[in-house]
PDB file of C-alpha atoms in Angstrom:
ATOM      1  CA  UNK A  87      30.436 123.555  53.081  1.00  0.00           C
ATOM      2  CA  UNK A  88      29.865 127.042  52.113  1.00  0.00           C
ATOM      3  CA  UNK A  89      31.846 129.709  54.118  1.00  0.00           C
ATOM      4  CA  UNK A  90      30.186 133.637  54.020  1.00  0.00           C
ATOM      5  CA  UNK A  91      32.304 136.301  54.425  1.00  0.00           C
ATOM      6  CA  UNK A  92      31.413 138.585  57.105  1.00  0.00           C
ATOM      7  CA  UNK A  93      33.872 141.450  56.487  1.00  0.00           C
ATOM      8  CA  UNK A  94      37.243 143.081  55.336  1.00  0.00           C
ATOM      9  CA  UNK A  95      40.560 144.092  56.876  1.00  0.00           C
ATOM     10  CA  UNK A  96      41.752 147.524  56.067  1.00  0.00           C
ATOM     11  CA  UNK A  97      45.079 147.931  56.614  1.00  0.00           C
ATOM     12  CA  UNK A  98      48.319 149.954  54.993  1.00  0.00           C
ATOM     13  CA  UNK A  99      49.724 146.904  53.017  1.00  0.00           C
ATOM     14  CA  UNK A 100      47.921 146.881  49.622  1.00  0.00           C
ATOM     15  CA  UNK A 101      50.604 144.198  48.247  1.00  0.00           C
ATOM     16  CA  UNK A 102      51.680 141.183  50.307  1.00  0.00           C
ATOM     17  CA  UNK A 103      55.567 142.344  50.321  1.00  0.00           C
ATOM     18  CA  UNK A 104      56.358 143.659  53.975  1.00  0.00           C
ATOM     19  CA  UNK A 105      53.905 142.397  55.529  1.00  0.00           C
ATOM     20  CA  UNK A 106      55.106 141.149  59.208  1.00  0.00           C
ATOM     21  CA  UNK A 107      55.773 137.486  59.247  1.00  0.00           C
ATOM     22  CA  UNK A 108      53.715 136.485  62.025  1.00  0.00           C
ATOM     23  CA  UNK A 109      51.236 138.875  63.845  1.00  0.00           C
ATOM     24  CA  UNK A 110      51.732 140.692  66.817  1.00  0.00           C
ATOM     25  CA  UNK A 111      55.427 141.349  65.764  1.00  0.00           C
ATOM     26  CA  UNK A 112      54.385 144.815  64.992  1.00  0.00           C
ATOM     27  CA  UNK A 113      51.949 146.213  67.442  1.00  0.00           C
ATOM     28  CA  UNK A 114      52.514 149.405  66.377  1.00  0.00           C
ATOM     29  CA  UNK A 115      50.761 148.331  63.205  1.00  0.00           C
ATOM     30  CA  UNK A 116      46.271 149.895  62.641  1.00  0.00           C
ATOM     31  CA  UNK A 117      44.229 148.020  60.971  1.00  0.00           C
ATOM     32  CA  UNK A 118      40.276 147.790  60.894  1.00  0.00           C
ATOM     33  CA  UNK A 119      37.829 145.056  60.330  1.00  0.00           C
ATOM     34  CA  UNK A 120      34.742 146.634  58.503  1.00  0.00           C
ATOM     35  CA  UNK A 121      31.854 144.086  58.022  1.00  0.00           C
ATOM     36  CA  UNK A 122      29.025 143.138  55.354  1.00  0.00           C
ATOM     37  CA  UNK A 123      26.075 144.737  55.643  1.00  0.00           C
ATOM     38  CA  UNK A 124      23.878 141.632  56.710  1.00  0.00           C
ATOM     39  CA  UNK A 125      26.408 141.453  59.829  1.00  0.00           C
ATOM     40  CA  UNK A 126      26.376 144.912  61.120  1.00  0.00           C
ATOM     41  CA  UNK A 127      23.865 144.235  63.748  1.00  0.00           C
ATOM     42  CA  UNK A 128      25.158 145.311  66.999  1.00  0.00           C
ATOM     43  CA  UNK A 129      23.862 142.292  69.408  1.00  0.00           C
ATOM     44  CA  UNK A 130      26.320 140.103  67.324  1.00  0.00           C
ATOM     45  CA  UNK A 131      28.885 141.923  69.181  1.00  0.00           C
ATOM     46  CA  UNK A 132      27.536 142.484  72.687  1.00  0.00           C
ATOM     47  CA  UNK A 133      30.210 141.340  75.192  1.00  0.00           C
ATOM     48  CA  UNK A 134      33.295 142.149  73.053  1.00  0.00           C
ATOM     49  CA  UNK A 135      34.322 144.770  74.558  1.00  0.00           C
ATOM     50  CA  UNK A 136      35.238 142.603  77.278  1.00  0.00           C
ATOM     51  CA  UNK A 137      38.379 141.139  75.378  1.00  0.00           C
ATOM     52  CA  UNK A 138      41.438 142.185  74.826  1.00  0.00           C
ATOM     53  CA  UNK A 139      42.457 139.992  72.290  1.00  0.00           C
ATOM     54  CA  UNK A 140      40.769 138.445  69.269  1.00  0.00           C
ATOM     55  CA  UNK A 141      41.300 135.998  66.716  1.00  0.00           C
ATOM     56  CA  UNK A 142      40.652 136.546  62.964  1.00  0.00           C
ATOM     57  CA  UNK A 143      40.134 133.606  60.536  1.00  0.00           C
ATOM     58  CA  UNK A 144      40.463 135.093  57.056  1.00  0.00           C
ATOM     59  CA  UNK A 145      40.852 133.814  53.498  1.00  0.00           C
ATOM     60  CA  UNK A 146      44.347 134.312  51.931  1.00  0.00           C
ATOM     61  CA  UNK A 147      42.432 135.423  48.992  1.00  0.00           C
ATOM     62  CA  UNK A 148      45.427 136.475  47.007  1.00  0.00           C
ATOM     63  CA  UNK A 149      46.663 132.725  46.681  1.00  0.00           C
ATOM     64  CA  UNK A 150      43.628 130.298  45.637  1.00  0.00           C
ATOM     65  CA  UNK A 151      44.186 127.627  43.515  1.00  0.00           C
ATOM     66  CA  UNK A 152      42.424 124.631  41.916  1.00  0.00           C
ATOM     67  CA  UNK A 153      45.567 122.401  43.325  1.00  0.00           C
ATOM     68  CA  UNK A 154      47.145 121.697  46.291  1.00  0.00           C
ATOM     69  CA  UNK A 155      51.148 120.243  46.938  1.00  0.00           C
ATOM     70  CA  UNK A 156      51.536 118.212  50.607  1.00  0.00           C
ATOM     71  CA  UNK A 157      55.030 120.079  50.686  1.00  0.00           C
ATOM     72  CA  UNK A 158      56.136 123.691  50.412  1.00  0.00           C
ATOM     73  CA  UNK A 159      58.869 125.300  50.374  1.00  0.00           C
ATOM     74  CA  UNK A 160      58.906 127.561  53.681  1.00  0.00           C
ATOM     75  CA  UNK A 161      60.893 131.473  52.996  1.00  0.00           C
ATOM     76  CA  UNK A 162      62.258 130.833  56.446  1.00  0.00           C
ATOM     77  CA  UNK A 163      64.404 127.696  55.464  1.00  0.00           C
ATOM     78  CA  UNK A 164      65.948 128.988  52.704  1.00  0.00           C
ATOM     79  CA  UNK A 165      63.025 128.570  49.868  1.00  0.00           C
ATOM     80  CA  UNK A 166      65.317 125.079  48.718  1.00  0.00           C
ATOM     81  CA  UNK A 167      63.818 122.896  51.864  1.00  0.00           C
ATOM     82  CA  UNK A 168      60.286 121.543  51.599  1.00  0.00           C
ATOM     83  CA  UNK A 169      58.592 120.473  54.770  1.00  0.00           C
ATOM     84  CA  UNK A 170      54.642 119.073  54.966  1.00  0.00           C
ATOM     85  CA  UNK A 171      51.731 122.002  54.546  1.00  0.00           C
ATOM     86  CA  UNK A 172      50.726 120.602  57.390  1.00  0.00           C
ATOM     87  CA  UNK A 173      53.703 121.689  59.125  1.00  0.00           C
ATOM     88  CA  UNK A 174      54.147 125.163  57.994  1.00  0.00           C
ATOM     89  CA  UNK A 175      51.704 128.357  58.027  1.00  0.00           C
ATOM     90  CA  UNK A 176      52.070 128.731  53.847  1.00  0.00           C
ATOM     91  CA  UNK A 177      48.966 130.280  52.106  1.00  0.00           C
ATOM     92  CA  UNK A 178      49.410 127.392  49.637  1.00  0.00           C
ATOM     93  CA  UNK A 179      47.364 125.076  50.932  1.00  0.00           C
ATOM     94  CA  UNK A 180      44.033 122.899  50.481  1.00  0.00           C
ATOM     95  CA  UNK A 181      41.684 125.387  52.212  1.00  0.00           C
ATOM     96  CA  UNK A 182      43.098 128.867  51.874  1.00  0.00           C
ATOM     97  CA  UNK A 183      42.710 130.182  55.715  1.00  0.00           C
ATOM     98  CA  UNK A 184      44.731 132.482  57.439  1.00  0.00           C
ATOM     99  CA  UNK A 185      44.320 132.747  61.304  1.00  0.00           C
ATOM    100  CA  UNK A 186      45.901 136.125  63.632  1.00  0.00           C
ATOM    101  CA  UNK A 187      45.987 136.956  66.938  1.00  0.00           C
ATOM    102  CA  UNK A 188      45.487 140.653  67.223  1.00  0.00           C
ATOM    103  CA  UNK A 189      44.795 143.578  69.717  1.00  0.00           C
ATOM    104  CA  UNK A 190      41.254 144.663  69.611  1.00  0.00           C
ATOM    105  CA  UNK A 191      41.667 148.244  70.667  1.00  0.00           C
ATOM    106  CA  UNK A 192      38.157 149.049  70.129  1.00  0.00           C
ATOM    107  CA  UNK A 193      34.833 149.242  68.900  1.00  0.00           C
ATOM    108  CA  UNK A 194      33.233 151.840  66.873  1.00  0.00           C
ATOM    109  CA  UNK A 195      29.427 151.554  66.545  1.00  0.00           C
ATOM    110  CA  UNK A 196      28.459 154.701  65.231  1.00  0.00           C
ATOM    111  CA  UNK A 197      30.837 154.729  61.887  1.00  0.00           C
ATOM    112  CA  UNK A 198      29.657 155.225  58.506  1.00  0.00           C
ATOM    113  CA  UNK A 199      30.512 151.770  57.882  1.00  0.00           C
ATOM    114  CA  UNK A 200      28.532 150.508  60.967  1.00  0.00           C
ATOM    115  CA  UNK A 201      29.912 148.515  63.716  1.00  0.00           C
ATOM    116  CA  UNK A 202      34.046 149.240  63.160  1.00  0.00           C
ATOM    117  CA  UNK A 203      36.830 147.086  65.080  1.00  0.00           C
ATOM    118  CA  UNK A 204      39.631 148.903  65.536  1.00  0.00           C
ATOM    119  CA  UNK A 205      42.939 146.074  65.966  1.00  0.00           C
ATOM    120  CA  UNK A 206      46.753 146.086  66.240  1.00  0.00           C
ATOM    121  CA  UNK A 207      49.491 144.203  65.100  1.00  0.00           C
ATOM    122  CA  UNK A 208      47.823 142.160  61.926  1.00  0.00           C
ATOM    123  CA  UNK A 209      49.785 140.915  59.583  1.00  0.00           C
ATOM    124  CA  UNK A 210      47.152 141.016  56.754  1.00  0.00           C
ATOM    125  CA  UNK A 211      46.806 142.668  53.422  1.00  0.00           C
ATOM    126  CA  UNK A 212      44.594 145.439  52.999  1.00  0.00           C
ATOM    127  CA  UNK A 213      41.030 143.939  51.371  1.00  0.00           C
ATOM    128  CA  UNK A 214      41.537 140.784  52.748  1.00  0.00           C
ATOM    129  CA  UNK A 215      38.472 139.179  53.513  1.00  0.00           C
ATOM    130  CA  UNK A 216      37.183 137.552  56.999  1.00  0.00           C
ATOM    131  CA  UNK A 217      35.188 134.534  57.702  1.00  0.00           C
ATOM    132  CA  UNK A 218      34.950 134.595  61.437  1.00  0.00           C
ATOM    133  CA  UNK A 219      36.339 136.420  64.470  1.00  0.00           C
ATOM    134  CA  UNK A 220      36.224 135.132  68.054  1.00  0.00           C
ATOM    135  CA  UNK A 221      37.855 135.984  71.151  1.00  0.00           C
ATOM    136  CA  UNK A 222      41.427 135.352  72.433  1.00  0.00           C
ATOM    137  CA  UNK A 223      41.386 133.119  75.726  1.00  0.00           C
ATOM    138  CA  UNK A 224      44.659 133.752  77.513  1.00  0.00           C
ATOM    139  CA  UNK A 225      44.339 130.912  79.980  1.00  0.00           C
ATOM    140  CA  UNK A 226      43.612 128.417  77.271  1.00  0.00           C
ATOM    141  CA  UNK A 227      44.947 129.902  73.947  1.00  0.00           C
ATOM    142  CA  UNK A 228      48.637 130.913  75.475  1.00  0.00           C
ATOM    143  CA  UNK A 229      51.707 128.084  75.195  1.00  0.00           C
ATOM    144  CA  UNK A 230      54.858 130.180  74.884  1.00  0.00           C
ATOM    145  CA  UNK A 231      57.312 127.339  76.389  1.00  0.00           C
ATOM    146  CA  UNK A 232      56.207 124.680  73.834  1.00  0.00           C
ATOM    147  CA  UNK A 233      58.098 123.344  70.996  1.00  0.00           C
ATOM    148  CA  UNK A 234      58.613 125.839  67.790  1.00  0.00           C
ATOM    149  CA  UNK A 235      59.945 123.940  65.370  1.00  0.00           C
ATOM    150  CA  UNK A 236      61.739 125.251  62.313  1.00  0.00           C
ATOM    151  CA  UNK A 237      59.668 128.592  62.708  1.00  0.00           C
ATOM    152  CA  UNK A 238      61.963 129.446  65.429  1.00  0.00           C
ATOM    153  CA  UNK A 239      65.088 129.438  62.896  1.00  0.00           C
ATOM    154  CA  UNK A 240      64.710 133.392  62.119  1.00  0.00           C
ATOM    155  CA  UNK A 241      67.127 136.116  61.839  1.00  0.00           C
ATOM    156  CA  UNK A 242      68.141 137.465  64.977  1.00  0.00           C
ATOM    157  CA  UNK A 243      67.637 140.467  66.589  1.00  0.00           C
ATOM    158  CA  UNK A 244      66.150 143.302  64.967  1.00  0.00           C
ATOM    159  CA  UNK A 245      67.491 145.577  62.196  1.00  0.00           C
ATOM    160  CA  UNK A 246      68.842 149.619  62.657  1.00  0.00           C
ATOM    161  CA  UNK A 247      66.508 151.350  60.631  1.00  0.00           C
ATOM    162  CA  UNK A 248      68.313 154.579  58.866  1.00  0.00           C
ATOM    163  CA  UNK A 249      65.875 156.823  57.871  1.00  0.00           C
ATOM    164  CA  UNK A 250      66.741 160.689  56.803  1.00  0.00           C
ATOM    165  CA  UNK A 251      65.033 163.627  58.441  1.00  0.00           C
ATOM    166  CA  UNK A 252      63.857 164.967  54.778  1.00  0.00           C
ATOM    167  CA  UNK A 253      62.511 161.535  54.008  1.00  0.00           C
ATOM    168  CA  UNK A 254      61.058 160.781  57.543  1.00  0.00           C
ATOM    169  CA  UNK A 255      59.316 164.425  56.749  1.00  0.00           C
ATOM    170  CA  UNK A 256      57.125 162.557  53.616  1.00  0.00           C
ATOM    171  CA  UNK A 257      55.854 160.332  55.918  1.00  0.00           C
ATOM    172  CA  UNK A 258      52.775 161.133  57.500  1.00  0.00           C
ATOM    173  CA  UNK A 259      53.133 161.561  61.540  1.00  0.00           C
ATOM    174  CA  UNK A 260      51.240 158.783  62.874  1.00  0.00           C
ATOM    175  CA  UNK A 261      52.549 156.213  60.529  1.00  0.00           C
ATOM    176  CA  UNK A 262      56.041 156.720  61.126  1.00  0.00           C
ATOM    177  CA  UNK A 263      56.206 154.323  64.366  1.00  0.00           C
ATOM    178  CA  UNK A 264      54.369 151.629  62.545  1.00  0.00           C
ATOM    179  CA  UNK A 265      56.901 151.768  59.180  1.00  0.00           C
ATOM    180  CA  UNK A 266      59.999 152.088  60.962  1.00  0.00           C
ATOM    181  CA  UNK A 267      58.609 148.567  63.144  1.00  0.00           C
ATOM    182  CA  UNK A 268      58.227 146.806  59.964  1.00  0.00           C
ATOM    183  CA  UNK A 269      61.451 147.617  58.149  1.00  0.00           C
ATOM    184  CA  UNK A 270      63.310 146.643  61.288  1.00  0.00           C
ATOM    185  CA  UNK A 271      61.815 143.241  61.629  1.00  0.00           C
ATOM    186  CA  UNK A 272      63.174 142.928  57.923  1.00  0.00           C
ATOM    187  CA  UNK A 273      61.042 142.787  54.692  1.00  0.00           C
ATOM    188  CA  UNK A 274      63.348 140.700  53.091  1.00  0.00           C
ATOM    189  CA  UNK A 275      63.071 136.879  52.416  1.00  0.00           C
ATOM    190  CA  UNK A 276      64.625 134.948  54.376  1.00  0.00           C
ATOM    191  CA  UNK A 277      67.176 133.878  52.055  1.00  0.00           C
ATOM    192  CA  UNK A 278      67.993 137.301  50.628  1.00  0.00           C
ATOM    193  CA  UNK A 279      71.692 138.553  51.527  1.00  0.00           C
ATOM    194  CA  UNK A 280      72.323 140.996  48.600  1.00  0.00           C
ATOM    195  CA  UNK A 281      73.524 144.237  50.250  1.00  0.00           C
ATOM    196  CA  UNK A 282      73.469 146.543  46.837  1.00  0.00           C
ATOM    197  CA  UNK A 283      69.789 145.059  46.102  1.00  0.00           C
ATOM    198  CA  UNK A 284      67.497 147.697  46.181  1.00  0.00           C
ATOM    199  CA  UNK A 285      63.870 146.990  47.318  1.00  0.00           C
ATOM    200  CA  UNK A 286      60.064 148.713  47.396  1.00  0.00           C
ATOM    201  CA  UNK A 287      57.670 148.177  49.919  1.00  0.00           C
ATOM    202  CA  UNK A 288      54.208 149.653  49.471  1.00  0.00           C
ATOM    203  CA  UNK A 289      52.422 151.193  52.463  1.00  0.00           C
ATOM    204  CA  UNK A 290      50.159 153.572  53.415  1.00  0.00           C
ATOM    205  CA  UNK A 291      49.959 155.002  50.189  1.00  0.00           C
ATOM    206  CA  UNK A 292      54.035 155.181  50.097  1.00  0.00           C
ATOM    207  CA  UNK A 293      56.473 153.521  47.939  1.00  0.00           C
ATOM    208  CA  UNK A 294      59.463 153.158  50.020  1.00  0.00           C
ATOM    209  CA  UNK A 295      62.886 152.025  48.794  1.00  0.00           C
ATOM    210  CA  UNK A 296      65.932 150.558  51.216  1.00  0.00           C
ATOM    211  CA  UNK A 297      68.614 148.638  51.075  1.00  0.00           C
ATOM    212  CA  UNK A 298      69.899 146.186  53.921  1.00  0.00           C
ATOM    213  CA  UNK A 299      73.757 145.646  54.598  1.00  0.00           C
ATOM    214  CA  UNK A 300      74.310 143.500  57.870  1.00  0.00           C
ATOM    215  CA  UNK A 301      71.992 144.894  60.457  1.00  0.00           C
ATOM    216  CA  UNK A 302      72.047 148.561  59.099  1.00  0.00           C
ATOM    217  CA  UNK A 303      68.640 149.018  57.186  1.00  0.00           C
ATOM    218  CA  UNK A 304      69.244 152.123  55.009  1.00  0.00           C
ATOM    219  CA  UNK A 305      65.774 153.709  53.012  1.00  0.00           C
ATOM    220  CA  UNK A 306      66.768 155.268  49.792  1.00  0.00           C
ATOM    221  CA  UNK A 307      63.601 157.106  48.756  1.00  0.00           C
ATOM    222  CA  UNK A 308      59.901 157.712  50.311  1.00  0.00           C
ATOM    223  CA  UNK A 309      57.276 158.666  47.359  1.00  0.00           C
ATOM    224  CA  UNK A 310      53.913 159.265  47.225  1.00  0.00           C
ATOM    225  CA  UNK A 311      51.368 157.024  45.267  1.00  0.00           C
ATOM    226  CA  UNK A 312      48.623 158.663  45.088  1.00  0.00           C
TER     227      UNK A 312
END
C-alpha cells in the first residue's frame, strides 16, 4: 500500500516540545493545511465549507523507524509503566499515523499557495505532512461519557501562567492568547516535578524559557530566533 501525501501543516511549533497533548486543548492555537500541487483543485473541496469540524490523518514523520515494540512507555504514566501500542496514542508505532480533530475556520481559495484551510486547536508540528482529511460527524464521531482509560490520569486543573509586561511586549499581539494556552496546559512531561528546572519551548519564531513550581508557571526569558 502506498500512501501520497496531499499536503502540510503549518503551524508555530517547529520542534515537538510544547506541543498540546491532545488536540482541541488549545483552541486558541492557528494552524494551516497547505496542499501539493496535484491536489489543489478546488472541486476536491466543494461542500467543505459546510463543516465545522475536520479530521486530519497525518504522518508523525519525525518518529519513523524500521522497528516496532507492542509496548511503550506512555509520558502520562510516569515514562516507567508500559502499556500495549495498541492502547496508547504513541508515535512509536507500526504505521506512523497521527489522527486530530480540529476547527476548520475556513477556506482560502485564492492564496498563493492555492486552496488554504485555515484550522484551530492542532496539536501538530509545523511541516508535518498529511495523508487525508475528512469531515468531523458530530452525531456519529462524538462519545464523551465513554470509558478513558489511563489517558484520563492527567494533571489537574490548569497552570497560572506569570508572564512580565516587558516580556509579554516581545511577543507578537496575536500570538499571545495562543502561548499563554499552551504553557498553562503544562509543557512539561508528565513525570517532571523539578521546580528550579529551567525549560525552552520554541514557538512562533520565540524561544521561551519558564520554570514551573506547583501551579505557578513563571517565564524567565522571551527571545527572538530569527
Amino acid at each position: 500500500m502506498e500512501l501520497q501525501v496531499i499536503g502540510h501543516v503549518r503551524s508555530d511549533f517547529p520542534e515537538k516540545f510544547g506541543i498540546p497533548r491532545q488536540s482541541g486543548l488549545v483552541p486558541e492555537l492557528k494552524s494551516r493545511i497547505v496542499f501539493e500541487p496535484e491536489y489543489r483543485v478546488p472541486e476536491a473541496f466543494r461542500g467543505l465549507e459546510g463543516y465545522s469540524r475536520i479530521w486530519i490523518i497525518w504522518q508523525f514523520s519525525e518518529t519513523v523507524r524500521e522497528n516496532w515494540s507492542p509496548t511503550v512507555r506512555p509520558p502520562r504514566l510516569g515514562g516507567n509503566r508500559r502499556v500495549g501500542v495498541f492502547a496508547s496514542r504513541s508515535p512509536f508505532r507500526p504505521n506512523p499515523i497521527g489522527l486530530s480533530s480540529v476547527a476548520l475556520d475556513r477556506i482560502e481559495t485564492d492564496a498563493p499557495d492555492g486552496i488554504v484551510l485555515h484550522i484551530s486547536g492542532a496539536d501538530i508540528m509545523d511541516g508535518t505532512p498529511v495523508l487525508d482529511i475528512k469531515p468531523y460527524l458530530p452525531y456519529a464521531d462524538a462519545y464523551p461519557d465513554e470509558r478513558g482509560g489511563f489517558a484520563l490520569q492527567r494533571r489537574e486543573g490548569i497552570l497560572r501562567v506569570e508572564l512580565p509586561e516587558r516580556l509579554l511586549a516581545a511577543i507578537p499581539e496575536e500570538k499571545r492568547e495562543a502561548l499563554t494556552a499552551v504553557l498553562a496546559q503544562d509543557p512539561r512531561p508528565a513525570y517532571h516535578e523539578e521546580p528550579e528546572r529551567v525549560y525552552t519551548m520554541s514557538f512562533a519564531g520565540l524561544e521561551v524559557s519558564f520554570t514551573v513550581d506547583g501551579e505557578r508557571l513563571a517565564v524567565h526569558s522571551v527571545e527572538c530566533k530569527v
